[in-house]
């Protein structure tokens, strides 16, 4: 069984056991211009031709503090949706930790969000898997349904420095591949400061609102 076939199986079978009413947002903000050339490992990543505005919703960290996407303005945000019942998600967590560590001095933030229904068990689960301290967020009120589709996990959504959706990848990925970091650096350079990067009249008008 080749790796592509394994990936397809993982992507199809890891369906969230809940109704997901959200779809990808449709409100366009600006044209993202020419897409960044993707390495083979990122072939399933979709860089959107139009950045999309999303409904901002509150999440909670494991200490009970409220965290929002807008807390990371000026950074490329890599939001990784995961669940305790999703085996591929657990494989992605160490890779997300590595990405976060490698980009501490870059304008890139990893924002993990658990979509578990039994939120009080997330911290215990991480402890059992030697992942204690992973700075995941939880969503006790299932607000993310108003923001993004959650019918497939793992799923990773990428936001520009103003909180607009600019790309996504649904399903498992080997984020530890050596080609991933250079690609993320290119995304960061392009999207962390979109006001300057996309300085056409349309984007200036949108951001001035």
PDB file of C-alpha atoms in Angstrom:
ATOM      1  CA  UNK A   1       0.000   0.000   0.000  1.00  0.00           C
ATOM      2  CA  UNK A   2       1.633   3.291  -1.064  1.00  0.00           C
ATOM      3  CA  UNK A   3       1.726   6.443   1.075  1.00  0.00           C
ATOM      4  CA  UNK A   4      -0.825   8.298  -1.039  1.00  0.00           C
ATOM      5  CA  UNK A   5      -3.365   5.499  -0.616  1.00  0.00           C
ATOM      6  CA  UNK A   6      -2.743   5.440   3.144  1.00  0.00           C
ATOM      7  CA  UNK A   7      -3.304   9.183   3.284  1.00  0.00           C
ATOM      8  CA  UNK A   8      -6.574   8.878   1.380  1.00  0.00           C
ATOM      9  CA  UNK A   9      -7.806   6.206   3.795  1.00  0.00           C
ATOM     10  CA  UNK A  10      -6.891   8.322   6.813  1.00  0.00           C
ATOM     11  CA  UNK A  11      -8.545  11.417   5.355  1.00  0.00           C
ATOM     12  CA  UNK A  12     -11.775   9.572   4.573  1.00  0.00           C
ATOM     13  CA  UNK A  13     -12.106   7.627   7.828  1.00  0.00           C
ATOM     14  CA  UNK A  14     -11.326  10.365  10.346  1.00  0.00           C
ATOM     15  CA  UNK A  15     -14.754  11.983  10.203  1.00  0.00           C
ATOM     16  CA  UNK A  16     -15.914  13.968  13.200  1.00  0.00           C
ATOM     17  CA  UNK A  17     -18.789  12.201  15.027  1.00  0.00           C
ATOM     18  CA  UNK A  18     -20.924  15.322  15.108  1.00  0.00           C
ATOM     19  CA  UNK A  19     -22.929  17.519  12.814  1.00  0.00           C
ATOM     20  CA  UNK A  20     -20.775  20.188  11.168  1.00  0.00           C
ATOM     21  CA  UNK A  21     -22.953  23.009   9.917  1.00  0.00           C
ATOM     22  CA  UNK A  22     -20.092  25.293   8.933  1.00  0.00           C
ATOM     23  CA  UNK A  23     -18.697  25.504   5.429  1.00  0.00           C
ATOM     24  CA  UNK A  24     -15.680  27.354   4.129  1.00  0.00           C
ATOM     25  CA  UNK A  25     -16.343  31.097   4.458  1.00  0.00           C
ATOM     26  CA  UNK A  26     -17.401  32.822   1.271  1.00  0.00           C
ATOM     27  CA  UNK A  27     -16.827  36.549   1.926  1.00  0.00           C
ATOM     28  CA  UNK A  28     -13.852  37.601  -0.195  1.00  0.00           C
ATOM     29  CA  UNK A  29     -11.368  40.151   1.173  1.00  0.00           C
ATOM     30  CA  UNK A  30      -8.565  40.428  -1.378  1.00  0.00           C
ATOM     31  CA  UNK A  31      -6.963  38.635  -4.298  1.00  0.00           C
ATOM     32  CA  UNK A  32      -3.935  36.662  -3.097  1.00  0.00           C
ATOM     33  CA  UNK A  33      -2.097  36.882  -6.404  1.00  0.00           C
ATOM     34  CA  UNK A  34       0.139  34.153  -7.756  1.00  0.00           C
ATOM     35  CA  UNK A  35       0.189  31.006  -5.655  1.00  0.00           C
ATOM     36  CA  UNK A  36       3.413  29.904  -4.000  1.00  0.00           C
ATOM     37  CA  UNK A  37       4.965  26.916  -5.733  1.00  0.00           C
ATOM     38  CA  UNK A  38       4.211  23.853  -3.624  1.00  0.00           C
ATOM     39  CA  UNK A  39       6.677  21.069  -2.846  1.00  0.00           C
ATOM     40  CA  UNK A  40       5.375  17.548  -3.423  1.00  0.00           C
ATOM     41  CA  UNK A  41       4.609  16.970   0.256  1.00  0.00           C
ATOM     42  CA  UNK A  42       2.255  19.987   0.216  1.00  0.00           C
ATOM     43  CA  UNK A  43       0.421  18.947  -2.960  1.00  0.00           C
ATOM     44  CA  UNK A  44      -2.935  18.694  -1.133  1.00  0.00           C
ATOM     45  CA  UNK A  45      -2.597  22.148   0.453  1.00  0.00           C
ATOM     46  CA  UNK A  46      -5.008  24.643  -1.106  1.00  0.00           C
ATOM     47  CA  UNK A  47      -3.770  28.214  -1.269  1.00  0.00           C
ATOM     48  CA  UNK A  48      -6.888  30.255  -1.898  1.00  0.00           C
ATOM     49  CA  UNK A  49      -7.043  32.719  -4.775  1.00  0.00           C
ATOM     50  CA  UNK A  50      -9.162  35.026  -2.608  1.00  0.00           C
ATOM     51  CA  UNK A  51      -8.527  35.537   1.107  1.00  0.00           C
ATOM     52  CA  UNK A  52     -11.775  34.930   3.000  1.00  0.00           C
ATOM     53  CA  UNK A  53     -13.128  36.669   6.075  1.00  0.00           C
ATOM     54  CA  UNK A  54     -14.071  34.313   8.924  1.00  0.00           C
ATOM     55  CA  UNK A  55     -16.358  34.685  11.908  1.00  0.00           C
ATOM     56  CA  UNK A  56     -14.086  35.103  14.910  1.00  0.00           C
ATOM     57  CA  UNK A  57     -15.091  32.882  17.804  1.00  0.00           C
ATOM     58  CA  UNK A  58     -13.657  32.425  21.323  1.00  0.00           C
ATOM     59  CA  UNK A  59     -11.697  29.365  22.365  1.00  0.00           C
ATOM     60  CA  UNK A  60     -10.404  28.410  25.810  1.00  0.00           C
ATOM     61  CA  UNK A  61      -6.972  27.206  26.867  1.00  0.00           C
ATOM     62  CA  UNK A  62      -6.553  24.446  29.441  1.00  0.00           C
ATOM     63  CA  UNK A  63      -6.191  27.068  32.191  1.00  0.00           C
ATOM     64  CA  UNK A  64      -9.574  28.569  31.330  1.00  0.00           C
ATOM     65  CA  UNK A  65      -8.327  31.692  29.547  1.00  0.00           C
ATOM     66  CA  UNK A  66     -10.145  32.969  26.463  1.00  0.00           C
ATOM     67  CA  UNK A  67      -8.103  32.952  23.256  1.00  0.00           C
ATOM     68  CA  UNK A  68      -9.123  34.365  19.888  1.00  0.00           C
ATOM     69  CA  UNK A  69      -7.613  34.410  16.434  1.00  0.00           C
ATOM     70  CA  UNK A  70      -7.235  38.188  16.728  1.00  0.00           C
ATOM     71  CA  UNK A  71      -4.746  37.676  19.574  1.00  0.00           C
ATOM     72  CA  UNK A  72      -2.214  36.743  16.896  1.00  0.00           C
ATOM     73  CA  UNK A  73      -2.527  39.728  14.576  1.00  0.00           C
ATOM     74  CA  UNK A  74       0.589  40.261  12.497  1.00  0.00           C
ATOM     75  CA  UNK A  75       1.388  36.542  12.363  1.00  0.00           C
ATOM     76  CA  UNK A  76       0.649  33.721   9.988  1.00  0.00           C
ATOM     77  CA  UNK A  77      -1.592  31.417  12.041  1.00  0.00           C
ATOM     78  CA  UNK A  78      -1.580  27.660  11.451  1.00  0.00           C
ATOM     79  CA  UNK A  79      -4.743  26.335  13.126  1.00  0.00           C
ATOM     80  CA  UNK A  80      -4.624  22.571  13.559  1.00  0.00           C
ATOM     81  CA  UNK A  81      -7.929  20.872  14.419  1.00  0.00           C
ATOM     82  CA  UNK A  82      -7.592  17.580  16.263  1.00  0.00           C
ATOM     83  CA  UNK A  83      -9.444  15.154  18.539  1.00  0.00           C
ATOM     84  CA  UNK A  84      -8.446  12.572  21.141  1.00  0.00           C
ATOM     85  CA  UNK A  85     -10.206   9.785  19.230  1.00  0.00           C
ATOM     86  CA  UNK A  86      -8.260  10.555  16.025  1.00  0.00           C
ATOM     87  CA  UNK A  87      -5.052   8.510  15.755  1.00  0.00           C
ATOM     88  CA  UNK A  88      -3.553  10.552  12.874  1.00  0.00           C
ATOM     89  CA  UNK A  89      -4.136  13.709  14.925  1.00  0.00           C
ATOM     90  CA  UNK A  90      -1.937  12.356  17.696  1.00  0.00           C
ATOM     91  CA  UNK A  91       0.791  11.673  15.140  1.00  0.00           C
ATOM     92  CA  UNK A  92       0.588  15.303  14.003  1.00  0.00           C
ATOM     93  CA  UNK A  93       0.935  16.862  17.478  1.00  0.00           C
ATOM     94  CA  UNK A  94       4.719  16.343  17.883  1.00  0.00           C
ATOM     95  CA  UNK A  95       5.216  17.735  14.394  1.00  0.00           C
ATOM     96  CA  UNK A  96       3.138  20.799  15.248  1.00  0.00           C
ATOM     97  CA  UNK A  97       5.218  21.246  18.402  1.00  0.00           C
ATOM     98  CA  UNK A  98       8.363  21.189  16.279  1.00  0.00           C
ATOM     99  CA  UNK A  99       6.957  23.739  13.824  1.00  0.00           C
ATOM    100  CA  UNK A 100       6.057  26.012  16.726  1.00  0.00           C
ATOM    101  CA  UNK A 101       9.566  25.720  18.215  1.00  0.00           C
ATOM    102  CA  UNK A 102      11.312  26.290  14.891  1.00  0.00           C
ATOM    103  CA  UNK A 103       9.310  29.454  14.219  1.00  0.00           C
ATOM    104  CA  UNK A 104       9.566  31.204  17.581  1.00  0.00           C
ATOM    105  CA  UNK A 105      11.531  34.007  15.924  1.00  0.00           C
ATOM    106  CA  UNK A 106       9.330  34.098  12.839  1.00  0.00           C
ATOM    107  CA  UNK A 107       5.898  35.590  12.419  1.00  0.00           C
ATOM    108  CA  UNK A 108       4.222  32.184  12.551  1.00  0.00           C
ATOM    109  CA  UNK A 109       1.985  30.824  15.304  1.00  0.00           C
ATOM    110  CA  UNK A 110       0.651  27.277  15.652  1.00  0.00           C
ATOM    111  CA  UNK A 111      -2.879  27.301  17.100  1.00  0.00           C
ATOM    112  CA  UNK A 112      -4.076  23.766  17.985  1.00  0.00           C
ATOM    113  CA  UNK A 113      -7.801  23.377  18.701  1.00  0.00           C
ATOM    114  CA  UNK A 114      -9.400  20.204  20.094  1.00  0.00           C
ATOM    115  CA  UNK A 115     -12.935  19.510  18.870  1.00  0.00           C
ATOM    116  CA  UNK A 116     -13.611  16.851  21.514  1.00  0.00           C
ATOM    117  CA  UNK A 117     -17.039  16.759  23.124  1.00  0.00           C
ATOM    118  CA  UNK A 118     -15.579  15.571  26.461  1.00  0.00           C
ATOM    119  CA  UNK A 119     -13.405  18.590  27.021  1.00  0.00           C
ATOM    120  CA  UNK A 120     -12.489  17.794  30.619  1.00  0.00           C
ATOM    121  CA  UNK A 121     -10.588  14.716  29.421  1.00  0.00           C
ATOM    122  CA  UNK A 122      -8.315  16.444  26.900  1.00  0.00           C
ATOM    123  CA  UNK A 123      -5.588  17.349  29.410  1.00  0.00           C
ATOM    124  CA  UNK A 124      -5.601  13.837  30.908  1.00  0.00           C
ATOM    125  CA  UNK A 125      -5.389  12.343  27.443  1.00  0.00           C
ATOM    126  CA  UNK A 126      -2.345  14.457  26.577  1.00  0.00           C
ATOM    127  CA  UNK A 127      -0.692  13.362  29.814  1.00  0.00           C
ATOM    128  CA  UNK A 128      -1.210   9.680  29.001  1.00  0.00           C
ATOM    129  CA  UNK A 129       0.467  10.187  25.630  1.00  0.00           C
ATOM    130  CA  UNK A 130       3.451  12.115  27.063  1.00  0.00           C
ATOM    131  CA  UNK A 131       2.154  15.310  25.476  1.00  0.00           C
ATOM    132  CA  UNK A 132       1.519  17.231  28.694  1.00  0.00           C
ATOM    133  CA  UNK A 133       2.040  20.939  28.191  1.00  0.00           C
ATOM    134  CA  UNK A 134       0.856  20.947  24.596  1.00  0.00           C
ATOM    135  CA  UNK A 135      -0.811  24.378  24.392  1.00  0.00           C
ATOM    136  CA  UNK A 136      -4.033  23.184  22.819  1.00  0.00           C
ATOM    137  CA  UNK A 137      -7.224  25.156  22.927  1.00  0.00           C
ATOM    138  CA  UNK A 138     -10.648  23.661  23.565  1.00  0.00           C
ATOM    139  CA  UNK A 139     -14.077  24.741  22.424  1.00  0.00           C
ATOM    140  CA  UNK A 140     -16.643  23.945  25.157  1.00  0.00           C
ATOM    141  CA  UNK A 141     -19.501  25.666  23.332  1.00  0.00           C
ATOM    142  CA  UNK A 142     -18.656  24.293  19.867  1.00  0.00           C
ATOM    143  CA  UNK A 143     -18.219  27.824  18.531  1.00  0.00           C
ATOM    144  CA  UNK A 144     -15.979  26.607  15.729  1.00  0.00           C
ATOM    145  CA  UNK A 145     -19.085  25.406  13.872  1.00  0.00           C
ATOM    146  CA  UNK A 146     -19.696  29.091  13.132  1.00  0.00           C
ATOM    147  CA  UNK A 147     -16.204  29.504  11.720  1.00  0.00           C
ATOM    148  CA  UNK A 148     -14.966  26.427   9.847  1.00  0.00           C
ATOM    149  CA  UNK A 149     -16.088  22.958   8.757  1.00  0.00           C
ATOM    150  CA  UNK A 150     -15.074  20.286  11.267  1.00  0.00           C
ATOM    151  CA  UNK A 151     -16.347  17.145   9.550  1.00  0.00           C
ATOM    152  CA  UNK A 152     -12.794  15.954   8.865  1.00  0.00           C
ATOM    153  CA  UNK A 153      -9.890  15.800  11.312  1.00  0.00           C
ATOM    154  CA  UNK A 154      -7.073  16.354  11.377  1.00  0.00           C
ATOM    155  CA  UNK A 155      -7.499  19.531   9.386  1.00  0.00           C
ATOM    156  CA  UNK A 156      -5.215  22.542   9.175  1.00  0.00           C
ATOM    157  CA  UNK A 157      -6.329  26.064   8.273  1.00  0.00           C
ATOM    158  CA  UNK A 158      -3.950  28.947   7.579  1.00  0.00           C
ATOM    159  CA  UNK A 159      -4.801  32.581   8.330  1.00  0.00           C
ATOM    160  CA  UNK A 160      -3.023  35.774   7.339  1.00  0.00           C
ATOM    161  CA  UNK A 161      -1.890  38.454   9.781  1.00  0.00           C
ATOM    162  CA  UNK A 162      -5.350  40.032   9.727  1.00  0.00           C
ATOM    163  CA  UNK A 163      -7.201  36.809  10.500  1.00  0.00           C
ATOM    164  CA  UNK A 164      -8.397  36.015   6.972  1.00  0.00           C
ATOM    165  CA  UNK A 165      -8.396  32.433   5.727  1.00  0.00           C
ATOM    166  CA  UNK A 166      -5.794  31.991   2.980  1.00  0.00           C
ATOM    167  CA  UNK A 167      -5.292  28.229   2.789  1.00  0.00           C
ATOM    168  CA  UNK A 168      -6.187  24.822   4.172  1.00  0.00           C
ATOM    169  CA  UNK A 169      -5.389  21.124   4.141  1.00  0.00           C
ATOM    170  CA  UNK A 170      -7.937  18.555   5.303  1.00  0.00           C
ATOM    171  CA  UNK A 171      -6.559  15.219   6.447  1.00  0.00           C
ATOM    172  CA  UNK A 172      -3.253  13.952   7.816  1.00  0.00           C
ATOM    173  CA  UNK A 173       0.080  15.292   6.595  1.00  0.00           C
ATOM    174  CA  UNK A 174       3.677  14.471   7.468  1.00  0.00           C
ATOM    175  CA  UNK A 175       4.429  17.982   8.724  1.00  0.00           C
ATOM    176  CA  UNK A 176       7.897  16.804   9.718  1.00  0.00           C
ATOM    177  CA  UNK A 177       9.018  16.489   6.107  1.00  0.00           C
ATOM    178  CA  UNK A 178      12.045  18.676   5.356  1.00  0.00           C
ATOM    179  CA  UNK A 179      10.169  20.501   2.591  1.00  0.00           C
ATOM    180  CA  UNK A 180       7.453  21.807   4.919  1.00  0.00           C
ATOM    181  CA  UNK A 181       9.422  24.458   6.830  1.00  0.00           C
ATOM    182  CA  UNK A 182      10.683  26.327   3.727  1.00  0.00           C
ATOM    183  CA  UNK A 183       7.127  26.369   2.378  1.00  0.00           C
ATOM    184  CA  UNK A 184       5.776  27.719   5.673  1.00  0.00           C
ATOM    185  CA  UNK A 185       8.430  30.432   5.594  1.00  0.00           C
ATOM    186  CA  UNK A 186       7.226  31.489   2.155  1.00  0.00           C
ATOM    187  CA  UNK A 187       3.628  31.573   3.385  1.00  0.00           C
ATOM    188  CA  UNK A 188       4.725  33.677   6.353  1.00  0.00           C
ATOM    189  CA  UNK A 189       6.563  36.144   4.153  1.00  0.00           C
ATOM    190  CA  UNK A 190       3.539  36.493   1.899  1.00  0.00           C
ATOM    191  CA  UNK A 191       0.734  36.608   4.437  1.00  0.00           C
ATOM    192  CA  UNK A 192       1.942  37.735   7.888  1.00  0.00           C
ATOM    193  CA  UNK A 193       1.656  41.377   6.808  1.00  0.00           C
ATOM    194  CA  UNK A 194      -1.002  41.354   4.081  1.00  0.00           C
ATOM    195  CA  UNK A 195      -1.691  45.096   4.234  1.00  0.00           C
ATOM    196  CA  UNK A 196       1.773  45.807   2.856  1.00  0.00           C
ATOM    197  CA  UNK A 197       1.974  42.697   0.714  1.00  0.00           C
ATOM    198  CA  UNK A 198      -1.336  43.324  -1.057  1.00  0.00           C
ATOM    199  CA  UNK A 199      -1.320  47.111  -1.331  1.00  0.00           C
ATOM    200  CA  UNK A 200      -3.791  47.438  -4.198  1.00  0.00           C
ATOM    201  CA  UNK A 201      -6.730  49.806  -3.875  1.00  0.00           C
ATOM    202  CA  UNK A 202      -9.204  47.036  -3.076  1.00  0.00           C
ATOM    203  CA  UNK A 203      -7.265  45.663  -0.095  1.00  0.00           C
ATOM    204  CA  UNK A 204      -6.591  49.153   1.279  1.00  0.00           C
ATOM    205  CA  UNK A 205     -10.297  49.881   1.151  1.00  0.00           C
ATOM    206  CA  UNK A 206     -11.209  46.637   2.925  1.00  0.00           C
ATOM    207  CA  UNK A 207      -8.650  47.040   5.732  1.00  0.00           C
ATOM    208  CA  UNK A 208      -9.645  50.672   6.278  1.00  0.00           C
ATOM    209  CA  UNK A 209     -13.168  49.648   7.310  1.00  0.00           C
TER     210      UNK A 209
END
